[in-house]
Every structure is written in structure tokens, then in C-alpha cells.
XYZ file of N, CA and C in Angstrom:
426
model
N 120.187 97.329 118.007
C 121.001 98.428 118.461
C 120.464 99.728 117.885
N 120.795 100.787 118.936
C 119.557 101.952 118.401
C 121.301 102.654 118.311
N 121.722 103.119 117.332
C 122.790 103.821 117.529
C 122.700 105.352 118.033
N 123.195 106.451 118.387
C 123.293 107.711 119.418
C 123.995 108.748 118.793
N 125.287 108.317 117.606
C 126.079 108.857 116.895
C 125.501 109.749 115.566
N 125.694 111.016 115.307
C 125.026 111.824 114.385
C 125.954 111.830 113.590
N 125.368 111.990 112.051
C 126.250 111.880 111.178
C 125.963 113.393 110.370
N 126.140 113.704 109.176
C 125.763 114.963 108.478
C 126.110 115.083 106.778
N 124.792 115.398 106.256
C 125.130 115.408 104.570
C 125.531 116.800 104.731
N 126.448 117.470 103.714
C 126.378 118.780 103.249
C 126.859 119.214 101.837
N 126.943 120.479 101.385
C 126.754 120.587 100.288
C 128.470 120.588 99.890
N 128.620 120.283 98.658
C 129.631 119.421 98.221
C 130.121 121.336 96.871
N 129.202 121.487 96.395
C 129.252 122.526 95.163
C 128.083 123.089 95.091
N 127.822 124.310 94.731
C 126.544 125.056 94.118
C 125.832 124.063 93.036
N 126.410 123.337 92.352
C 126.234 122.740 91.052
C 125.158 121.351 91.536
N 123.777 121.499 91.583
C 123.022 120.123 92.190
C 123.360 118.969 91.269
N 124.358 118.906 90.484
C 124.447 117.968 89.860
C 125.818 117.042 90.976
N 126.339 117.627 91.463
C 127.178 117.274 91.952
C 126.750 116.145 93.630
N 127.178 115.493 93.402
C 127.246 114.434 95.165
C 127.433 115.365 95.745
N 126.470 115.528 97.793
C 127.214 115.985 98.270
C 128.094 114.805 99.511
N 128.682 115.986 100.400
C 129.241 115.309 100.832
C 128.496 114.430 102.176
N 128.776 113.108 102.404
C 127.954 112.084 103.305
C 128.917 111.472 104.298
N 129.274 112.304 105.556
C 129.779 111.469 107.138
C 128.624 110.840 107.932
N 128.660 109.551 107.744
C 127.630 108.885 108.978
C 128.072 108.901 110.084
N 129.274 109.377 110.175
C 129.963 109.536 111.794
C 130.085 108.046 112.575
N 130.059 107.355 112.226
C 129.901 105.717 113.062
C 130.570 105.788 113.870
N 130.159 104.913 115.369
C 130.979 105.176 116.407
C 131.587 106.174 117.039
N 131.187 108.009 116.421
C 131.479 108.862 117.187
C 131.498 108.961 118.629
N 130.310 107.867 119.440
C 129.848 108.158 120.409
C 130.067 106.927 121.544
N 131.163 106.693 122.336
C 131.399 105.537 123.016
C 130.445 104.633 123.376
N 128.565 104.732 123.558
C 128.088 104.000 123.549
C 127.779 103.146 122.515
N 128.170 103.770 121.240
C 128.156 103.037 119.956
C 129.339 102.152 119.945
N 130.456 102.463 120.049
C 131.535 102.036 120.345
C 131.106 100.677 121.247
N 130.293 100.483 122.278
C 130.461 99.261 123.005
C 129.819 97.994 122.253
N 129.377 97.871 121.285
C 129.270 97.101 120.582
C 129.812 95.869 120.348
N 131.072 96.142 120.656
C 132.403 95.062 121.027
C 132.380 94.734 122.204
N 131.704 94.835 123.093
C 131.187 93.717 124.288
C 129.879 92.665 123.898
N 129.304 93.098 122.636
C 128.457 92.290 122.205
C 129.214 91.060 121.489
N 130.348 91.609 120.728
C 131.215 90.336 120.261
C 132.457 89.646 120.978
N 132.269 90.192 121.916
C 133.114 89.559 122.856
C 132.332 88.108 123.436
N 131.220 88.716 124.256
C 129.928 87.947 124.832
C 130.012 86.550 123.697
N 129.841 86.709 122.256
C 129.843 85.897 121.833
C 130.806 85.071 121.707
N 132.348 85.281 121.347
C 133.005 84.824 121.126
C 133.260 83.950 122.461
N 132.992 84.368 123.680
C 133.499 83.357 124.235
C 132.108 82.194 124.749
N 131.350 82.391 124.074
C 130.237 81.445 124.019
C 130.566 80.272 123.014
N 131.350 80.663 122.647
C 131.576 79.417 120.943
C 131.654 77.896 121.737
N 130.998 77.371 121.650
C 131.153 75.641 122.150
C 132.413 75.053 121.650
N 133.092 74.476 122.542
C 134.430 74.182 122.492
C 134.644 72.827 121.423
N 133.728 71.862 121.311
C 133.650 71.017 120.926
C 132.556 71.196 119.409
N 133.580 70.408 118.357
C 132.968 70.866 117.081
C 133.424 72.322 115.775
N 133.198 73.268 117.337
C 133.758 74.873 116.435
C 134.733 74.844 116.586
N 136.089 74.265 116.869
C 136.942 74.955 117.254
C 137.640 76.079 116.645
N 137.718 75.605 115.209
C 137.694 76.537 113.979
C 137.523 78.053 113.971
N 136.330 77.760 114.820
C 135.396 79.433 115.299
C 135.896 80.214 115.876
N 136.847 79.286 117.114
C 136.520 79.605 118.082
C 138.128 80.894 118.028
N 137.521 82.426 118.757
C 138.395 83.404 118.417
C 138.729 84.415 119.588
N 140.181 84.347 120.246
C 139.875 85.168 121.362
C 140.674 86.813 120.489
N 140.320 87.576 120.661
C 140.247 88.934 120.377
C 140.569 89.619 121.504
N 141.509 90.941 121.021
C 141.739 91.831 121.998
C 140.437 92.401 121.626
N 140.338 94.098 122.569
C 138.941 94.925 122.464
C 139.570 96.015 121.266
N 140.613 96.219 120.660
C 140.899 96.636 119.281
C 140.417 95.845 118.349
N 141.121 94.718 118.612
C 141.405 93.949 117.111
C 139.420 93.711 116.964
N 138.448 93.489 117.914
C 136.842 93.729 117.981
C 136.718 94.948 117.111
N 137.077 95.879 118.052
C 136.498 97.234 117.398
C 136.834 97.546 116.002
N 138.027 97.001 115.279
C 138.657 96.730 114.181
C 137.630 96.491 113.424
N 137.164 95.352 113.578
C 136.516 94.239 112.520
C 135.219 94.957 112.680
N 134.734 95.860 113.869
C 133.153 95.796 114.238
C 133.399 97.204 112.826
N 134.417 98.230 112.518
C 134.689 99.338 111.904
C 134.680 99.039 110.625
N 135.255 97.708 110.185
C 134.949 97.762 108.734
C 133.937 96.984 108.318
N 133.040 96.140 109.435
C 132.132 95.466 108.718
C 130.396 96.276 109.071
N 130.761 97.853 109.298
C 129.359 98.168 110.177
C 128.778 98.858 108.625
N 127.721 98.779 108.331
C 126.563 98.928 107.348
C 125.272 99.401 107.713
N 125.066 100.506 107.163
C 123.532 101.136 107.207
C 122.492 99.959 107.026
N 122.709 99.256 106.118
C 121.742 98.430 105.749
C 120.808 99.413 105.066
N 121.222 100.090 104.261
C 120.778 101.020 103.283
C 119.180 101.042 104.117
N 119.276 101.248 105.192
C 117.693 102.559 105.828
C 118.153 104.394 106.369
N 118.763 104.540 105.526
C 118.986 106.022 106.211
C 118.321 106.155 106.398
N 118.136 107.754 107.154
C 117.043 108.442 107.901
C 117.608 109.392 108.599
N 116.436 111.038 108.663
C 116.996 111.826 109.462
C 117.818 112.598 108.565
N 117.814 112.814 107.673
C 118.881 113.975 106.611
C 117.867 115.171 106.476
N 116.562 115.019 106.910
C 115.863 116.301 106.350
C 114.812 116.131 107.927
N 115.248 115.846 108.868
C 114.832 116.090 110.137
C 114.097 116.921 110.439
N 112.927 116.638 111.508
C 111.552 117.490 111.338
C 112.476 118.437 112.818
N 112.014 119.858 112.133
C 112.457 121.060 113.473
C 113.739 121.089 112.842
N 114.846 120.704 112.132
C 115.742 121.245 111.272
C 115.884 121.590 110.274
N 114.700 120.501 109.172
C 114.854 120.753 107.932
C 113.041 121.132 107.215
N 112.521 120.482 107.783
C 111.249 120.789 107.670
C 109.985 121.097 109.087
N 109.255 121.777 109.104
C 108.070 122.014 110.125
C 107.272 120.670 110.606
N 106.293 120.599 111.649
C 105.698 119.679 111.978
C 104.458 119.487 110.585
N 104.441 120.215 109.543
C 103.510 119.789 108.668
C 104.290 119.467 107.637
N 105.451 119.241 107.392
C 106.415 118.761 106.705
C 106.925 119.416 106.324
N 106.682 120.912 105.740
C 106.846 121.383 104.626
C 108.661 122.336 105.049
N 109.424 122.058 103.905
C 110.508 122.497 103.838
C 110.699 123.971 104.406
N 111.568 123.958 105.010
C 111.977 125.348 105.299
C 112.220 126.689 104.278
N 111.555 127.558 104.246
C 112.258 128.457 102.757
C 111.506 128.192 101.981
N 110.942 126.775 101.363
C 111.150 126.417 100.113
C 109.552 126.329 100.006
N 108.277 127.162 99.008
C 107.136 127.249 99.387
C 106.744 126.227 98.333
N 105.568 125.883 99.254
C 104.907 124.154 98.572
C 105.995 122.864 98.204
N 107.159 122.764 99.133
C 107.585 121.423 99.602
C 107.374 120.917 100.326
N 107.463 119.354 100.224
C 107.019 119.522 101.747
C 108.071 117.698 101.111
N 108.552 117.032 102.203
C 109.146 116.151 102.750
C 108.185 114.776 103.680
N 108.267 113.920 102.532
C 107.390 112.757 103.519
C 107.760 111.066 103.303
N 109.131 110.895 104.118
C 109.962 110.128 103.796
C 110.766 110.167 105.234
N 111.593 108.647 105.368
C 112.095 108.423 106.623
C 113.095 109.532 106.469
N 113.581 110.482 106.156
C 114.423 111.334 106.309
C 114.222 112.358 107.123
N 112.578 112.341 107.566
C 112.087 113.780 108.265
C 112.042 112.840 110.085
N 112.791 111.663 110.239
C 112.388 111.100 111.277
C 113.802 111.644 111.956
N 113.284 112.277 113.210
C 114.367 113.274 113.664
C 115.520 112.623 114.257
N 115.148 111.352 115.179
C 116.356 110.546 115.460
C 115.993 108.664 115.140
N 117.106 108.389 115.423
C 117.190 106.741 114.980
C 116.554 105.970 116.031
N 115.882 104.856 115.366
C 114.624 104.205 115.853
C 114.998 102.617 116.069
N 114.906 101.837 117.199
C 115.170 100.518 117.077
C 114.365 99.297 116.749
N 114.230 99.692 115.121
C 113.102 99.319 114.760
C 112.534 99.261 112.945
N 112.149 98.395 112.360
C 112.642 98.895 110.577
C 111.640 100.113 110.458
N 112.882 100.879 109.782
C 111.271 101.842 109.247
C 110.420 101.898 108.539
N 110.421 100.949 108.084
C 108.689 100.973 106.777
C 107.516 101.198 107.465
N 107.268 100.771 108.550
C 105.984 101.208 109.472
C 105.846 102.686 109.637
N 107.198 102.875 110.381
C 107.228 104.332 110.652
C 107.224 105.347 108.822
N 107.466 105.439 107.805
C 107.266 105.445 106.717
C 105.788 105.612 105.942
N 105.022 104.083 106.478
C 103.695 104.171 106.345
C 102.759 105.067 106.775
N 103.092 105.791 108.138
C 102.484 106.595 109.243
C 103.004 107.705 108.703
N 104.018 108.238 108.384
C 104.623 109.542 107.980
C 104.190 109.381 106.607
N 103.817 108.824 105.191
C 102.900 109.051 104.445
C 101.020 109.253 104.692
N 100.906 108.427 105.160
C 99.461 108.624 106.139
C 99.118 109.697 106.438
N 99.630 110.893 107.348
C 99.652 111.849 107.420
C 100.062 112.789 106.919
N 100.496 112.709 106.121
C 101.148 113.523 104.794
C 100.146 113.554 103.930
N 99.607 112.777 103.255
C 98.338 112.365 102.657
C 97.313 113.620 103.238
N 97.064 113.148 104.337
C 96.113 114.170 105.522
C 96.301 115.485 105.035
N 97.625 115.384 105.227
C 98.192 117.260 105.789
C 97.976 117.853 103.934
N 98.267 117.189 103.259
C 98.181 117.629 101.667
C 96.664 118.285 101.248
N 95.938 117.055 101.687
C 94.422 117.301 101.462
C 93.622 118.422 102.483
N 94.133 118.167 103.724
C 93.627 119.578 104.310
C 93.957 121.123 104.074
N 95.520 121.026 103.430
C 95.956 122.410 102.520
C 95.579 122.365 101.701
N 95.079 121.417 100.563
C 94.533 121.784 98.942
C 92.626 122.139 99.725
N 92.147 121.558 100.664
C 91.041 121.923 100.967
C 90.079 120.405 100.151
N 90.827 119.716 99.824
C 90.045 118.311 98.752
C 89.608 117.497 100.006
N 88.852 116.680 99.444
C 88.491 115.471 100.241
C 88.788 114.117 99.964
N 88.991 112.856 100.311
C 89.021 112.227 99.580
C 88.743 110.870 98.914
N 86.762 111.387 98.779
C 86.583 110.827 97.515
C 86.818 112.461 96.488
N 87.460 113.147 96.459
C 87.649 113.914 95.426
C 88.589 113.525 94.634
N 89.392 112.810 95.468
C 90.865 111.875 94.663
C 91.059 110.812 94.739
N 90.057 109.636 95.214
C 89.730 108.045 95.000
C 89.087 108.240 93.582
């Protein structure tokens, strides 16, 4: 599932010591929401014989219920420092001179797909983009 729903960090206090604040927005967006035709589909697949135990008919609340408290990032955020919002196509932070951002956070929308690949490729070129601004090569830094 590629979810569609935007969520938003923002700043919580002047004080960077402080958390800020973190809405993932889940299910803002009714196609996220249909999700509960995926557990529907299943539930009435349950083989009658054996599961019966299993076996669970659900309204499309009491679904959306259970789909609300059991939904999890699976700790891959991504997209909090979004390329064209938070940083340029060469990474580098907005404002902020010689930052630069090279981490699934600069991946502008959600991907159906793990990101460590995408991760690998956005260091890869980061790598690139570093060494062509310092002007190094690199066996200058092997």
C-alpha cells in the first residue's frame, strides 16, 4: 500500500532541545481509508472448517476501528525535509549555507517500496554532489 495522506512535523518551541510536534495524518485521505476492503476481502475468505475461531464478520467501522489503532509506520519515515520544500535538487538546505540533507527524508512523496535502495541512490549521489562542490576526486578520499 502506497499511502496518499500527508502528514507534517513542526516546531514545537524556539528551544531545539525541545520535541517537535509530529501528525502523520493517517487516513486523512479516503483512499487510505479503503484499506478496510482489504480486511474485509479477507475475512470472508477464512475457511469455514478448522478456523472457525477466526472466523470474523465486521461492520466497515468496527474494520476501520481496528485498521486505526493497529496502523504503524514501521519506523521508515520519509519526506520531513522534502526535496523543492526543504532542500534544492543538490540537497542542500534552504537558508542554511553548507547543509545539505541526504537521507529518506528528502524523498518528496511515499514510495511502494522499502527504502534502503532508494537511500543507497540518494547517498550515491550525494557522495557525487559533495565531491563535485569540494572540487576532490575520489581517489583523493579512498
Amino acid at each position: 500500500m502506497t499511502p496518499t495522506s500527508r502528514g507534517s512535523i513542526t516546531l514545537s518551541s524556539a528551544d531545539p532541545l525541545t520535541s517537535p510536534v509530529i501528525d502523520p495524518n493517517y487516513y486523512a485521505i479516503e483512499a487510505d481509508r479503503e484499506t478496510t476492503d482489504g480486511v474485509s476481502l479477507v475475512e470472508a475468505e477464512v475457511p469455514p472448517d478448522g478456523f472457525a475461531e477466526l472466523k470474523v464478520e465486521s461492520t466497515d467501522e468496527e474494520i476501520d476501528a481496528r485498521v486505526r489503532r493497529a496502523r504503524n509506520t514501521f519506523y521508515h519515515a520519509a519526506g520531513s525535509a522534502s526535496m523543492g520544500k526543504v532542500v534544492d535538487s543538490q540537497l542542500r538546505v534552504y537558508g542554511v549555507k553548507g547543509l545539505r540533507v541526504m537521507d529518506a527524508s528528502v524523498i518528496p512523496v511515499p514510495i511502494a517500496a522499502h527504502y534502503q535502495a532508494c537511500v543507497y541512490a540518494i547517498a550515491e549521489k550525494a557522495a557525487d554532489l559533495v565531491l563535485q562542490t569540494s572540487g576532490a576526486k575520489v581517489s583523493d578520499v579512498v
